[in-house]
């Protein structure tokens, strides 16, 4: 090993620079080589900016693409697309210059600015696509506050849906309940007074009627059945609770403002939840009772006792899903022990709460207290604890991925379960010149802040609940990338590599002491993934290196010290856990498959060894006979013929309930539970009646049998008449 | 627990109803009248489905058969001649949660109510419609109805009916959107019940023609079919009705008929002897009018008043200078 390489390895092991060719990277403005193509985001089409919509949010690019599809149906699609993209770029530039506003406003502004340089048909393109961009919404770039706004918006959308559902339900119930009260009043004596009758008539020509006489007449015909006092009181109470609740905005509010559900801390949210619990139970009870009452299903004998204890042990998820969710936005750096405990307590106690924790900095001071930083484990611990509760929705994503993960985020916000949402803003480190979007995206790319969701409503197994698919190249340890750069002889060179935590750490100015630039032709450099896989007996023969670019986009080799590698290994371990939970290269499954394969191979080998030609090895005889045809269930089945009986009988199943026989003798003939005739008591009448009934039966199903009383007069003739009904 | 608490409470204390819970009064039909068999079958159906009497409505027109709602301990509407269907449709439109049955006679449905009948089939609202077809006006003492056979002597056709009888089955099967057509006879109670049950379970308008005897005015007219079981053809299919051994013992003339086969259904509908009994046609995919037209807007007093005012305003003559 030459002395140049020795200096590199020494830096790698100790972080000390012992030679001039191992230079500090501080103040060189280096960035990961992968970022070389993304210096000016406003010129690129990517997830941001986003449009806030009444139903959620969507990236501007996606919205414009869809609008182009619609707008292009009017003809000349190539021209429409070209102009629309020009305007879209203008919108991005406006946002980047600090302008704010709705999509329609910025679209119009951008169109007016591009117009001067535009071609024929530009106005038409702008108008057609602009109209197809509706509904309108506020535009939002990936600013430091973007996560706060997006989460708040997604929560508001979910709460608006709940409020609309409540209003629909309450209005429907109130209409029915009030109709019951109104109908009762109208048909009561009180409702038929001359004054009430006059009021019901209207305002004109009332002098043509004598309402006193009308009242006198109508009062006499008042129905006997009116609402019981207890039912009237119950309905009035239900109306009162539904109208004057404070959980949703209402036109009929008693003057008290509706409750707010946004809180700064979980402590405050929990306190409010506890204070409102009695009212929430009352409203949930009223809704359940009103559903029964409005449709005439409330029975005092049964339901009074049940509703007396309603909510005594708290409300269940079905009840709680009606109510608005509590919303808390926290910043990770302000989460002390007490507040962390409050977060977990709120999530564990079944409170319908959505807690958003924004992380601005992924590097925390270590416990050594010497100014050293380490990859933060605060959110990891929080996510672990929340997932261990079992029924809490847990979501993590950097701000850069909030557009791609919108479906999961919205689902979590609409979930009836509690929810913990962790988001990394990309604004907390010292990453001069790199926009927060790229820092946040790099956190996901490097596995420093992976994307995942844990949805307890997705099934009973972890494989169904846990999802890491939204990560870049989720199947891999590190996302693979190829960096292209210019070689010493101006030739194009390509270098495959991966984006790891080393790249992410190298972006942060506070960690620059852990990195050094080295000559690009150094001999002992190894890509980080390769270095991590190596084991060294004593002295390493290589150092981990990453490609970076300087402010002029020149290619630079950077090596990292041992501290960075240790942090990277920790990060790798955490990511490996997440992969396994998400069902990627699950070690338990791999072991089971391996064991099964070994078992199967052993059996196969055993069978081969013991295999000798014999009758048992011959192929099984083919069953030639077809299975017996199964009679169609619907087809009529054969019936064994019954012998005639000496006792009278009726083919009851064929009785048409015509009343002929029962009118003849209702002691002898009766109806069964299906109102079909049978011989109730053969001795309750005469043989003559049996014969007459048989003769009168239009479907001929009465069989008189033999006479039971040999002394009955006229038996000979009756027996003859009975013969056709034997 | 996946159901809502209210739903759980309802199911937990679901009332079970006996046949007697659906019975009311003593029928005033003649002994031997087929209406009795229909009434019993309907009461059994209500018991089987445990229909809540206060959420069940029987609507009828005018005639012997239209007295049926009087004998059901449910809600009922004894309407006017030929107008049972519009009333039933109105009930269903405004109270879709109610179970609505319609009982009409052959004069009621096929004569004065014929227009409503055709359009009701086209609207396909979720109603179980029973046509009590005794082929005569019985309540008014024997006048020929549209389904009276040619040659039938009655008070209005003393020389015999001049026209071939109208066939309610072929008419129904010719109407757009028809979704369920069946025929039964009152003297096979088990099949009558099975078909009515299938009709009830069908979502849409199920039209069941019930051939019934009138012992008072046409006492012997259906005797050839009543007394000779081979002149009744049972239609069976695994998607239709299934025939029990006891019925199969008596009625041996059968045909396996797929109710989704419209062409064959129309052929069967034209058969008179043997008389086909069973489900001729069923199509579960025909949309119901009440679903197509369901308006989520609540009919609050303000909403109704606003609509009325808007309509009245169209015809109001405003005093000069007054704004409107």
PDB file of C-alpha atoms in Angstrom, chain B residues 166-315:
ATOM      1  CA  UNK B 166    -106.604 -10.816 -23.224  1.00  0.00           C
ATOM      2  CA  UNK B 167    -103.484 -12.661 -22.065  1.00  0.00           C
ATOM      3  CA  UNK B 168    -101.917 -10.742 -19.151  1.00  0.00           C
ATOM      4  CA  UNK B 169     -98.700 -12.751 -19.459  1.00  0.00           C
ATOM      5  CA  UNK B 170     -97.952 -11.945 -23.087  1.00  0.00           C
ATOM      6  CA  UNK B 171     -98.893  -8.316 -22.518  1.00  0.00           C
ATOM      7  CA  UNK B 172     -96.544  -8.035 -19.528  1.00  0.00           C
ATOM      8  CA  UNK B 173     -93.721  -9.762 -21.346  1.00  0.00           C
ATOM      9  CA  UNK B 174     -94.056  -7.313 -24.221  1.00  0.00           C
ATOM     10  CA  UNK B 175     -93.476  -4.235 -22.100  1.00  0.00           C
ATOM     11  CA  UNK B 176     -90.061  -2.596 -22.004  1.00  0.00           C
ATOM     12  CA  UNK B 177     -88.207  -3.107 -18.705  1.00  0.00           C
ATOM     13  CA  UNK B 178     -90.301  -6.088 -17.629  1.00  0.00           C
ATOM     14  CA  UNK B 179     -88.332  -7.848 -14.923  1.00  0.00           C
ATOM     15  CA  UNK B 180     -90.503 -10.584 -13.365  1.00  0.00           C
ATOM     16  CA  UNK B 181     -93.518 -12.433 -14.711  1.00  0.00           C
ATOM     17  CA  UNK B 182     -95.030 -15.555 -13.211  1.00  0.00           C
ATOM     18  CA  UNK B 183     -98.271 -17.493 -13.290  1.00  0.00           C
ATOM     19  CA  UNK B 184     -99.806 -19.643 -10.586  1.00  0.00           C
ATOM     20  CA  UNK B 185    -103.137 -21.235  -9.817  1.00  0.00           C
ATOM     21  CA  UNK B 186    -104.874 -20.868  -6.506  1.00  0.00           C
ATOM     22  CA  UNK B 187    -105.425 -24.596  -6.109  1.00  0.00           C
ATOM     23  CA  UNK B 188    -101.752 -25.539  -5.721  1.00  0.00           C
ATOM     24  CA  UNK B 189    -101.007 -23.630  -2.494  1.00  0.00           C
ATOM     25  CA  UNK B 190     -97.403 -24.729  -2.176  1.00  0.00           C
ATOM     26  CA  UNK B 191     -96.448 -23.426  -5.616  1.00  0.00           C
ATOM     27  CA  UNK B 192     -98.549 -20.330  -5.072  1.00  0.00           C
ATOM     28  CA  UNK B 193     -96.547 -19.616  -1.944  1.00  0.00           C
ATOM     29  CA  UNK B 194     -93.189 -20.403  -3.567  1.00  0.00           C
ATOM     30  CA  UNK B 195     -93.845 -18.138  -6.535  1.00  0.00           C
ATOM     31  CA  UNK B 196     -95.100 -15.282  -4.374  1.00  0.00           C
ATOM     32  CA  UNK B 197     -92.018 -15.681  -2.216  1.00  0.00           C
ATOM     33  CA  UNK B 198     -89.749 -15.478  -5.261  1.00  0.00           C
ATOM     34  CA  UNK B 199     -91.713 -12.466  -6.456  1.00  0.00           C
ATOM     35  CA  UNK B 200     -91.248 -10.777  -3.106  1.00  0.00           C
ATOM     36  CA  UNK B 201     -87.501 -11.412  -3.143  1.00  0.00           C
ATOM     37  CA  UNK B 202     -87.141  -9.982  -6.635  1.00  0.00           C
ATOM     38  CA  UNK B 203     -85.962  -6.350  -6.717  1.00  0.00           C
ATOM     39  CA  UNK B 204     -88.273  -4.638  -9.147  1.00  0.00           C
ATOM     40  CA  UNK B 205     -91.890  -5.042 -10.156  1.00  0.00           C
ATOM     41  CA  UNK B 206     -92.848  -8.693  -9.935  1.00  0.00           C
ATOM     42  CA  UNK B 207     -96.063  -9.437 -11.748  1.00  0.00           C
ATOM     43  CA  UNK B 208     -97.826 -12.626 -10.686  1.00  0.00           C
ATOM     44  CA  UNK B 209    -100.984 -13.690 -12.451  1.00  0.00           C
ATOM     45  CA  UNK B 210    -103.011 -15.987 -10.224  1.00  0.00           C
ATOM     46  CA  UNK B 211    -105.680 -18.014 -11.954  1.00  0.00           C
ATOM     47  CA  UNK B 212    -108.406 -18.363  -9.360  1.00  0.00           C
ATOM     48  CA  UNK B 213    -111.761 -19.950  -9.117  1.00  0.00           C
ATOM     49  CA  UNK B 214    -114.977 -18.014  -8.651  1.00  0.00           C
ATOM     50  CA  UNK B 215    -117.327 -20.557  -7.051  1.00  0.00           C
ATOM     51  CA  UNK B 216    -120.260 -18.179  -7.203  1.00  0.00           C
ATOM     52  CA  UNK B 217    -120.346 -17.031 -10.831  1.00  0.00           C
ATOM     53  CA  UNK B 218    -118.109 -19.463 -12.706  1.00  0.00           C
ATOM     54  CA  UNK B 219    -118.217 -22.492 -10.443  1.00  0.00           C
ATOM     55  CA  UNK B 220    -117.104 -25.067 -12.993  1.00  0.00           C
ATOM     56  CA  UNK B 221    -115.039 -23.102 -15.451  1.00  0.00           C
ATOM     57  CA  UNK B 222    -111.628 -24.180 -14.164  1.00  0.00           C
ATOM     58  CA  UNK B 223    -112.721 -27.701 -13.165  1.00  0.00           C
ATOM     59  CA  UNK B 224    -110.998 -29.363 -16.138  1.00  0.00           C
ATOM     60  CA  UNK B 225    -107.648 -28.048 -14.851  1.00  0.00           C
ATOM     61  CA  UNK B 226    -108.414 -28.472 -11.169  1.00  0.00           C
ATOM     62  CA  UNK B 227    -109.536 -32.037 -11.543  1.00  0.00           C
ATOM     63  CA  UNK B 228    -106.940 -33.174 -14.063  1.00  0.00           C
ATOM     64  CA  UNK B 229    -103.473 -32.417 -12.705  1.00  0.00           C
ATOM     65  CA  UNK B 230    -101.860 -33.400 -16.016  1.00  0.00           C
ATOM     66  CA  UNK B 231    -103.338 -30.203 -17.508  1.00  0.00           C
ATOM     67  CA  UNK B 232    -101.127 -28.118 -15.255  1.00  0.00           C
ATOM     68  CA  UNK B 233     -97.524 -27.738 -16.417  1.00  0.00           C
ATOM     69  CA  UNK B 234     -95.060 -26.951 -13.638  1.00  0.00           C
ATOM     70  CA  UNK B 235     -92.091 -24.830 -14.685  1.00  0.00           C
ATOM     71  CA  UNK B 236     -89.041 -25.632 -12.623  1.00  0.00           C
ATOM     72  CA  UNK B 237     -85.433 -24.522 -12.706  1.00  0.00           C
ATOM     73  CA  UNK B 238     -82.646 -24.058 -10.226  1.00  0.00           C
ATOM     74  CA  UNK B 239     -83.002 -20.320 -10.809  1.00  0.00           C
ATOM     75  CA  UNK B 240     -86.760 -20.569 -10.667  1.00  0.00           C
ATOM     76  CA  UNK B 241     -88.853 -22.619  -8.295  1.00  0.00           C
ATOM     77  CA  UNK B 242     -88.183 -26.139  -7.147  1.00  0.00           C
ATOM     78  CA  UNK B 243     -90.922 -28.719  -7.004  1.00  0.00           C
ATOM     79  CA  UNK B 244     -91.406 -30.706  -3.809  1.00  0.00           C
ATOM     80  CA  UNK B 245     -92.023 -34.477  -3.875  1.00  0.00           C
ATOM     81  CA  UNK B 246     -95.597 -34.086  -2.670  1.00  0.00           C
ATOM     82  CA  UNK B 247     -96.451 -31.708  -5.502  1.00  0.00           C
ATOM     83  CA  UNK B 248     -94.512 -33.795  -8.019  1.00  0.00           C
ATOM     84  CA  UNK B 249     -96.589 -36.775  -7.018  1.00  0.00           C
ATOM     85  CA  UNK B 250     -99.768 -35.108  -8.232  1.00  0.00           C
ATOM     86  CA  UNK B 251     -98.542 -32.810 -10.984  1.00  0.00           C
ATOM     87  CA  UNK B 252     -96.495 -34.841 -13.386  1.00  0.00           C
ATOM     88  CA  UNK B 253     -96.482 -32.520 -16.390  1.00  0.00           C
ATOM     89  CA  UNK B 254     -93.328 -30.426 -16.023  1.00  0.00           C
ATOM     90  CA  UNK B 255     -90.833 -28.404 -18.007  1.00  0.00           C
ATOM     91  CA  UNK B 256     -87.409 -27.193 -17.001  1.00  0.00           C
ATOM     92  CA  UNK B 257     -87.472 -23.536 -17.947  1.00  0.00           C
ATOM     93  CA  UNK B 258     -84.721 -21.012 -17.412  1.00  0.00           C
ATOM     94  CA  UNK B 259     -86.419 -17.763 -16.330  1.00  0.00           C
ATOM     95  CA  UNK B 260     -83.744 -15.704 -18.075  1.00  0.00           C
ATOM     96  CA  UNK B 261     -84.887 -17.078 -21.456  1.00  0.00           C
ATOM     97  CA  UNK B 262     -87.275 -14.397 -22.726  1.00  0.00           C
ATOM     98  CA  UNK B 263     -88.048 -16.092 -26.035  1.00  0.00           C
ATOM     99  CA  UNK B 264     -89.122 -19.312 -24.395  1.00  0.00           C
ATOM    100  CA  UNK B 265     -90.978 -17.324 -21.736  1.00  0.00           C
ATOM    101  CA  UNK B 266     -93.065 -15.672 -24.446  1.00  0.00           C
ATOM    102  CA  UNK B 267     -93.848 -19.042 -26.015  1.00  0.00           C
ATOM    103  CA  UNK B 268     -94.889 -20.466 -22.664  1.00  0.00           C
ATOM    104  CA  UNK B 269     -96.976 -17.393 -21.923  1.00  0.00           C
ATOM    105  CA  UNK B 270     -99.109 -18.152 -24.967  1.00  0.00           C
ATOM    106  CA  UNK B 271     -99.836 -21.705 -23.845  1.00  0.00           C
ATOM    107  CA  UNK B 272    -103.289 -22.291 -22.403  1.00  0.00           C
ATOM    108  CA  UNK B 273    -103.574 -26.029 -22.039  1.00  0.00           C
ATOM    109  CA  UNK B 274    -101.809 -27.348 -20.098  1.00  0.00           C
ATOM    110  CA  UNK B 275    -101.742 -24.173 -18.100  1.00  0.00           C
ATOM    111  CA  UNK B 276     -98.137 -23.148 -17.307  1.00  0.00           C
ATOM    112  CA  UNK B 277     -97.399 -22.556 -13.630  1.00  0.00           C
ATOM    113  CA  UNK B 278     -94.148 -21.085 -12.339  1.00  0.00           C
ATOM    114  CA  UNK B 279     -91.750 -18.258 -13.078  1.00  0.00           C
ATOM    115  CA  UNK B 280     -91.758 -17.382 -16.758  1.00  0.00           C
ATOM    116  CA  UNK B 281     -89.258 -14.559 -16.761  1.00  0.00           C
ATOM    117  CA  UNK B 282     -86.892 -12.849 -14.372  1.00  0.00           C
ATOM    118  CA  UNK B 283     -84.193 -10.262 -14.965  1.00  0.00           C
ATOM    119  CA  UNK B 284     -82.497  -8.853 -11.899  1.00  0.00           C
ATOM    120  CA  UNK B 285     -80.579  -6.238 -13.845  1.00  0.00           C
ATOM    121  CA  UNK B 286     -83.434  -3.943 -14.813  1.00  0.00           C
ATOM    122  CA  UNK B 287     -83.094  -0.668 -12.880  1.00  0.00           C
ATOM    123  CA  UNK B 288     -85.908   0.449 -10.597  1.00  0.00           C
ATOM    124  CA  UNK B 289     -87.459   3.829 -11.260  1.00  0.00           C
ATOM    125  CA  UNK B 290     -87.269   4.863  -7.620  1.00  0.00           C
ATOM    126  CA  UNK B 291     -83.513   4.259  -7.667  1.00  0.00           C
ATOM    127  CA  UNK B 292     -83.036   6.200 -10.890  1.00  0.00           C
ATOM    128  CA  UNK B 293     -85.025   9.134  -9.613  1.00  0.00           C
ATOM    129  CA  UNK B 294     -83.983   9.113  -5.981  1.00  0.00           C
ATOM    130  CA  UNK B 295     -83.292  12.677  -4.950  1.00  0.00           C
ATOM    131  CA  UNK B 296     -81.173  13.069  -1.847  1.00  0.00           C
ATOM    132  CA  UNK B 297     -82.702  16.478  -1.145  1.00  0.00           C
ATOM    133  CA  UNK B 298     -84.711  16.423   2.042  1.00  0.00           C
ATOM    134  CA  UNK B 299     -88.306  17.519   1.606  1.00  0.00           C
ATOM    135  CA  UNK B 300     -88.218  20.033   4.396  1.00  0.00           C
ATOM    136  CA  UNK B 301     -91.175  22.413   4.783  1.00  0.00           C
ATOM    137  CA  UNK B 302     -88.941  25.220   3.524  1.00  0.00           C
ATOM    138  CA  UNK B 303     -87.931  23.241   0.454  1.00  0.00           C
ATOM    139  CA  UNK B 304     -91.523  22.341  -0.387  1.00  0.00           C
ATOM    140  CA  UNK B 305     -92.705  25.883   0.197  1.00  0.00           C
ATOM    141  CA  UNK B 306     -89.922  27.282  -1.967  1.00  0.00           C
ATOM    142  CA  UNK B 307     -90.820  24.937  -4.813  1.00  0.00           C
ATOM    143  CA  UNK B 308     -94.492  25.784  -4.614  1.00  0.00           C
ATOM    144  CA  UNK B 309     -93.828  29.517  -4.471  1.00  0.00           C
ATOM    145  CA  UNK B 310     -91.617  29.256  -7.532  1.00  0.00           C
ATOM    146  CA  UNK B 311     -94.357  27.465  -9.428  1.00  0.00           C
ATOM    147  CA  UNK B 312     -97.068  29.887  -8.319  1.00  0.00           C
ATOM    148  CA  UNK B 313     -94.881  32.823  -9.245  1.00  0.00           C
ATOM    149  CA  UNK B 314     -94.895  31.656 -12.856  1.00  0.00           C
ATOM    150  CA  UNK B 315     -98.623  32.406 -13.015  1.00  0.00           C
TER     151      UNK B 315
END
